[in-house]
PDB file of C-alpha atoms in Angstrom:
ATOM      1  CA  MET A1256     -14.518  -9.116  -6.220  1.00  0.00           C
ATOM      2  CA  SER A1257     -10.739  -8.852  -6.198  1.00  0.00           C
ATOM      3  CA  THR A1258      -8.540  -9.340  -3.161  1.00  0.00           C
ATOM      4  CA  PRO A1259      -7.788  -5.932  -1.611  1.00  0.00           C
ATOM      5  CA  TYR A1260      -4.459  -4.482  -0.602  1.00  0.00           C
ATOM      6  CA  THR A1261      -4.198  -3.128   2.935  1.00  0.00           C
ATOM      7  CA  TYR A1262      -1.688  -0.484   3.999  1.00  0.00           C
ATOM      8  CA  TYR A1263      -0.990  -0.460   7.739  1.00  0.00           C
ATOM      9  CA  ARG A1264       0.696   2.710   8.961  1.00  0.00           C
ATOM     10  CA  PRO A1265       0.754   5.021  11.957  1.00  0.00           C
ATOM     11  CA  ALA A1266      -2.196   7.395  12.165  1.00  0.00           C
ATOM     12  CA  ALA A1267      -1.689  10.646  10.272  1.00  0.00           C
ATOM     13  CA  ASP A1268      -3.634  13.603   8.929  1.00  0.00           C
ATOM     14  CA  GLU A1269      -6.250  12.071   6.626  1.00  0.00           C
ATOM     15  CA  GLN A1270      -6.487  15.241   4.504  1.00  0.00           C
ATOM     16  CA  GLU A1271      -2.783  14.929   3.662  1.00  0.00           C
ATOM     17  CA  LEU A1272      -3.031  11.192   3.007  1.00  0.00           C
ATOM     18  CA  SER A1273      -6.049  11.729   0.791  1.00  0.00           C
ATOM     19  CA  ALA A1274      -4.251  14.388  -1.246  1.00  0.00           C
ATOM     20  CA  TYR A1275      -1.163  12.173  -1.572  1.00  0.00           C
ATOM     21  CA  PHE A1276      -2.976   9.080  -2.812  1.00  0.00           C
ATOM     22  CA  ALA A1277      -5.370  11.091  -4.997  1.00  0.00           C
ATOM     23  CA  GLU A1278      -2.398  12.635  -6.783  1.00  0.00           C
ATOM     24  CA  ARG A1279      -0.321   9.460  -7.020  1.00  0.00           C
ATOM     25  CA  LEU A1280      -3.157   7.175  -8.137  1.00  0.00           C
ATOM     26  CA  GLY A1281      -5.293   9.599 -10.157  1.00  0.00           C
ATOM     27  CA  LEU A1282      -8.259   9.529  -7.774  1.00  0.00           C
ATOM     28  CA  VAL A1283     -10.972  11.927  -6.623  1.00  0.00           C
ATOM     29  CA  ARG A1284     -12.942  12.137  -3.413  1.00  0.00           C
ATOM     30  CA  SER A1285     -16.252  10.294  -3.405  1.00  0.00           C
ATOM     31  CA  VAL A1286     -17.675  12.960  -1.098  1.00  0.00           C
ATOM     32  CA  GLU A1287     -16.004  16.336  -1.588  1.00  0.00           C
ATOM     33  CA  GLU A1288     -16.131  17.292   2.109  1.00  0.00           C
ATOM     34  CA  GLN A1289     -14.509  14.055   3.311  1.00  0.00           C
ATOM     35  CA  PRO A1290     -10.907  12.930   2.726  1.00  0.00           C
ATOM     36  CA  PHE A1291     -11.943   9.304   2.096  1.00  0.00           C
ATOM     37  CA  PRO A1292     -13.133   7.283   0.274  1.00  0.00           C
ATOM     38  CA  LEU A1293     -11.309   8.015  -2.972  1.00  0.00           C
ATOM     39  CA  GLN A1294     -12.321   6.598  -6.319  1.00  0.00           C
ATOM     40  CA  GLY A1295     -11.124   6.367  -9.881  1.00  0.00           C
ATOM     41  CA  ASP A1296     -11.045   3.990 -12.812  1.00  0.00           C
ATOM     42  CA  ARG A1297      -8.211   1.962 -11.310  1.00  0.00           C
ATOM     43  CA  TRP A1298      -8.680   2.069  -7.535  1.00  0.00           C
ATOM     44  CA  TRP A1299     -11.244   2.484  -4.757  1.00  0.00           C
ATOM     45  CA  VAL A1300      -9.504   3.609  -1.557  1.00  0.00           C
ATOM     46  CA  ASP A1301     -10.905   3.935   1.952  1.00  0.00           C
ATOM     47  CA  THR A1302      -9.651   4.070   5.545  1.00  0.00           C
ATOM     48  CA  PHE A1303     -10.733   2.854   8.907  1.00  0.00           C
ATOM     49  CA  THR A1304      -9.443   3.159  12.435  1.00  0.00           C
ATOM     50  CA  PRO A1305      -8.886  -0.302  13.855  1.00  0.00           C
ATOM     51  CA  ASP A1306      -9.774  -1.693  17.243  1.00  0.00           C
ATOM     52  CA  GLU A1307      -7.719  -3.972  19.492  1.00  0.00           C
ATOM     53  CA  ASP A1308      -8.112  -6.854  17.029  1.00  0.00           C
ATOM     54  CA  TRP A1309      -5.349  -5.200  15.019  1.00  0.00           C
ATOM     55  CA  SER A1310      -2.819  -4.974  17.864  1.00  0.00           C
ATOM     56  CA  GLY A1311      -0.465  -7.479  16.188  1.00  0.00           C
ATOM     57  CA  GLU A1312      -0.204  -5.348  13.052  1.00  0.00           C
ATOM     58  CA  ALA A1313       0.278  -2.198  15.144  1.00  0.00           C
ATOM     59  CA  ALA A1314       3.025  -3.841  17.192  1.00  0.00           C
ATOM     60  CA  ARG A1315       4.778  -5.106  14.076  1.00  0.00           C
ATOM     61  CA  ILE A1316       5.194  -1.586  12.725  1.00  0.00           C
ATOM     62  CA  GLY A1317       5.852  -0.091  16.169  1.00  0.00           C
ATOM     63  CA  THR A1318       2.841   2.165  16.663  1.00  0.00           C
ATOM     64  CA  ASP A1319       0.058   2.583  19.190  1.00  0.00           C
ATOM     65  CA  GLU A1320      -2.137   4.549  16.765  1.00  0.00           C
ATOM     66  CA  LEU A1321      -2.703   2.487  13.641  1.00  0.00           C
ATOM     67  CA  LEU A1322      -4.472   3.694  10.502  1.00  0.00           C
ATOM     68  CA  ILE A1323      -5.564   1.202   7.875  1.00  0.00           C
ATOM     69  CA  ILE A1324      -5.975   2.169   4.222  1.00  0.00           C
ATOM     70  CA  THR A1325      -7.580  -0.332   1.861  1.00  0.00           C
ATOM     71  CA  PHE A1326      -7.118  -0.392  -1.909  1.00  0.00           C
ATOM     72  CA  GLU A1327      -9.468  -2.309  -4.203  1.00  0.00           C
ATOM     73  CA  ILE A1328      -8.535  -2.496  -7.867  1.00  0.00           C
ATOM     74  CA  GLY A1329     -11.032  -1.629 -10.599  1.00  0.00           C
ATOM     75  CA  LYS A1330     -12.878  -4.533 -12.181  1.00  0.00           C
ATOM     76  CA  ASN A1331     -12.618  -3.644 -15.863  1.00  0.00           C
ATOM     77  CA  LEU A1332      -8.936  -2.924 -16.380  1.00  0.00           C
ATOM     78  CA  VAL A1333      -7.169  -4.295 -19.424  1.00  0.00           C
ATOM     79  CA  GLU A1334      -3.752  -5.887 -18.916  1.00  0.00           C
ATOM     80  CA  ASP A1335      -1.613  -2.741 -19.350  1.00  0.00           C
ATOM     81  CA  GLU A1336      -3.887  -0.667 -17.096  1.00  0.00           C
ATOM     82  CA  TYR A1337      -3.895  -3.431 -14.490  1.00  0.00           C
ATOM     83  CA  HIS A1338      -0.089  -3.578 -14.382  1.00  0.00           C
ATOM     84  CA  ARG A1339       0.206   0.229 -14.350  1.00  0.00           C
ATOM     85  CA  ALA A1340      -2.247   0.435 -11.443  1.00  0.00           C
ATOM     86  CA  HIS A1341      -0.068  -1.921  -9.408  1.00  0.00           C
ATOM     87  CA  LEU A1342       3.126  -0.076 -10.330  1.00  0.00           C
ATOM     88  CA  ASP A1343       1.524   3.177  -9.174  1.00  0.00           C
ATOM     89  CA  LEU A1344       0.238   1.717  -5.893  1.00  0.00           C
ATOM     90  CA  PHE A1345       3.484  -0.025  -4.974  1.00  0.00           C
ATOM     91  CA  GLY A1346       5.464   3.074  -5.980  1.00  0.00           C
ATOM     92  CA  ALA A1347       3.262   5.378  -3.894  1.00  0.00           C
ATOM     93  CA  VAL A1348       3.676   3.227  -0.780  1.00  0.00           C
ATOM     94  CA  VAL A1349       7.448   2.767  -1.243  1.00  0.00           C
ATOM     95  CA  ASP A1350       7.976   6.475  -1.918  1.00  0.00           C
ATOM     96  CA  GLN A1351       5.942   7.501   1.128  1.00  0.00           C
ATOM     97  CA  LEU A1352       7.898   5.135   3.372  1.00  0.00           C
ATOM     98  CA  ASN A1353      11.245   6.229   1.891  1.00  0.00           C
ATOM     99  CA  SER A1354      10.568   9.962   1.997  1.00  0.00           C
ATOM    100  CA  THR A1355       9.145  10.229   5.509  1.00  0.00           C
ATOM    101  CA  PRO A1356      11.748   9.930   8.279  1.00  0.00           C
ATOM    102  CA  LYS A1357      10.891   7.283  10.870  1.00  0.00           C
ATOM    103  CA  LEU A1358       7.654   6.280   9.089  1.00  0.00           C
ATOM    104  CA  THR A1359       6.864   2.598   9.433  1.00  0.00           C
ATOM    105  CA  GLY A1360       4.263   0.586   7.595  1.00  0.00           C
ATOM    106  CA  MET A1361       3.429  -2.445   5.535  1.00  0.00           C
ATOM    107  CA  LEU A1362       1.343  -3.232   2.481  1.00  0.00           C
ATOM    108  CA  VAL A1363      -0.450  -6.570   2.616  1.00  0.00           C
ATOM    109  CA  HIS A1364      -2.289  -8.401  -0.176  1.00  0.00           C
ATOM    110  CA  GLY A1365      -5.311 -10.270   1.104  1.00  0.00           C
ATOM    111  CA  ASP A1366      -5.235 -11.206   4.761  1.00  0.00           C
ATOM    112  CA  GLU A1367      -1.594 -12.117   5.210  1.00  0.00           C
ATOM    113  CA  LYS A1368       0.773 -11.704   2.196  1.00  0.00           C
ATOM    114  CA  VAL A1369       3.189  -8.895   3.204  1.00  0.00           C
ATOM    115  CA  LEU A1370       4.564  -7.257   0.037  1.00  0.00           C
ATOM    116  CA  ILE A1371       6.198  -4.070   1.334  1.00  0.00           C
ATOM    117  CA  GLU A1372       7.420  -3.329   4.843  1.00  0.00           C
ATOM    118  CA  ARG A1373       9.445  -0.772   6.719  1.00  0.00           C
ATOM    119  CA  SER A1374       9.964  -1.506  10.382  1.00  0.00           C
ATOM    120  CA  THR A1375      11.225   0.831  13.087  1.00  0.00           C
ATOM    121  CA  GLY A1376      14.746   1.948  12.212  1.00  0.00           C
ATOM    122  CA  GLY A1377      14.842  -0.203   9.092  1.00  0.00           C
ATOM    123  CA  LEU A1378      14.909   0.166   5.349  1.00  0.00           C
ATOM    124  CA  THR A1379      11.931  -0.266   3.060  1.00  0.00           C
ATOM    125  CA  MET A1380      11.837  -3.919   2.039  1.00  0.00           C
ATOM    126  CA  LEU A1381      10.017  -5.659  -0.812  1.00  0.00           C
ATOM    127  CA  ALA A1382       8.924  -9.286  -0.819  1.00  0.00           C
ATOM    128  CA  PRO A1383      10.708 -11.455  -3.419  1.00  0.00           C
ATOM    129  CA  SER A1384       7.341 -12.085  -5.105  1.00  0.00           C
ATOM    130  CA  LEU A1385       7.404  -8.453  -6.327  1.00  0.00           C
ATOM    131  CA  ALA A1386      10.589  -9.231  -8.276  1.00  0.00           C
ATOM    132  CA  ASP A1387       9.340 -12.579  -9.607  1.00  0.00           C
ATOM    133  CA  PRO A1388       8.181 -12.467 -13.266  1.00  0.00           C
ATOM    134  CA  GLY A1389       5.995 -15.488 -12.544  1.00  0.00           C
ATOM    135  CA  ASP A1390       4.225 -13.680  -9.722  1.00  0.00           C
ATOM    136  CA  TYR A1391       3.612  -9.921  -9.301  1.00  0.00           C
ATOM    137  CA  ASN A1392       6.321  -8.718 -11.732  1.00  0.00           C
ATOM    138  CA  PHE A1393       4.868  -9.981 -15.010  1.00  0.00           C
ATOM    139  CA  GLY A1394       6.841  -8.493 -17.907  1.00  0.00           C
ATOM    140  CA  ASP A1395       9.243  -6.759 -15.475  1.00  0.00           C
ATOM    141  CA  HIS A1396       6.742  -3.889 -15.125  1.00  0.00           C
ATOM    142  CA  LEU A1397       7.730  -3.328 -11.481  1.00  0.00           C
ATOM    143  CA  ALA A1398      11.384  -2.545 -12.270  1.00  0.00           C
ATOM    144  CA  PRO A1399      10.979   1.154 -11.313  1.00  0.00           C
ATOM    145  CA  VAL A1400       9.762   0.180  -7.829  1.00  0.00           C
ATOM    146  CA  LEU A1401      12.362  -2.547  -7.375  1.00  0.00           C
ATOM    147  CA  SER A1402      15.109   0.040  -7.823  1.00  0.00           C
ATOM    148  CA  ARG A1403      13.822   2.063  -4.829  1.00  0.00           C
ATOM    149  CA  ALA A1404      13.874  -0.589  -2.087  1.00  0.00           C
ATOM    150  CA  ALA A1405      15.675  -3.767  -1.077  1.00  0.00           C
ATOM    151  CA  VAL A1406      14.244  -7.197  -1.889  1.00  0.00           C
ATOM    152  CA  ALA A1407      14.271  -9.641   1.036  1.00  0.00           C
ATOM    153  CA  PRO A1408      12.004 -12.312   2.499  1.00  0.00           C
ATOM    154  CA  LEU A1409       9.218 -10.843   4.632  1.00  0.00           C
ATOM    155  CA  ASP A1410       7.206 -12.732   7.220  1.00  0.00           C
ATOM    156  CA  ASP A1411       3.536 -12.947   6.318  1.00  0.00           C
ATOM    157  CA  LEU A1412       0.810 -12.128   8.819  1.00  0.00           C
ATOM    158  CA  GLY A1413      -1.071 -14.919  10.440  1.00  0.00           C
TER     159      GLY A1413
END
């Protein structure tokens, strides 16, 4: 099983979020009547409403009503599909943060590696590892995302 990505953001209409990520990531609803989970060849996406154990994450992005969206990558992707899936996910998160006034959020890989973050009143920031060809940016495939946000060190969770 791969390490999931977790998107922490203020609570929002799940129908709208489902439609957004379905379109951006090429997904369909697992159960037609429910907005989540979503599935496709490249991603499995689901949500959950956290309890008080997540108060640190909620405080970091300045919200009292946190929504958590998890993304698990498909198991059988070849190299190009794998890189494209990441480009699409990172692009979808960056674009949502950039296009929604006052929206805060962060995308975390695993339990603590913060990759993308927008704090209250701030710009969307990308961790330097997203620009590193020896890390997430193999073959410079993330260049389109890097042009849409600033690269700066981000504090990991933990």
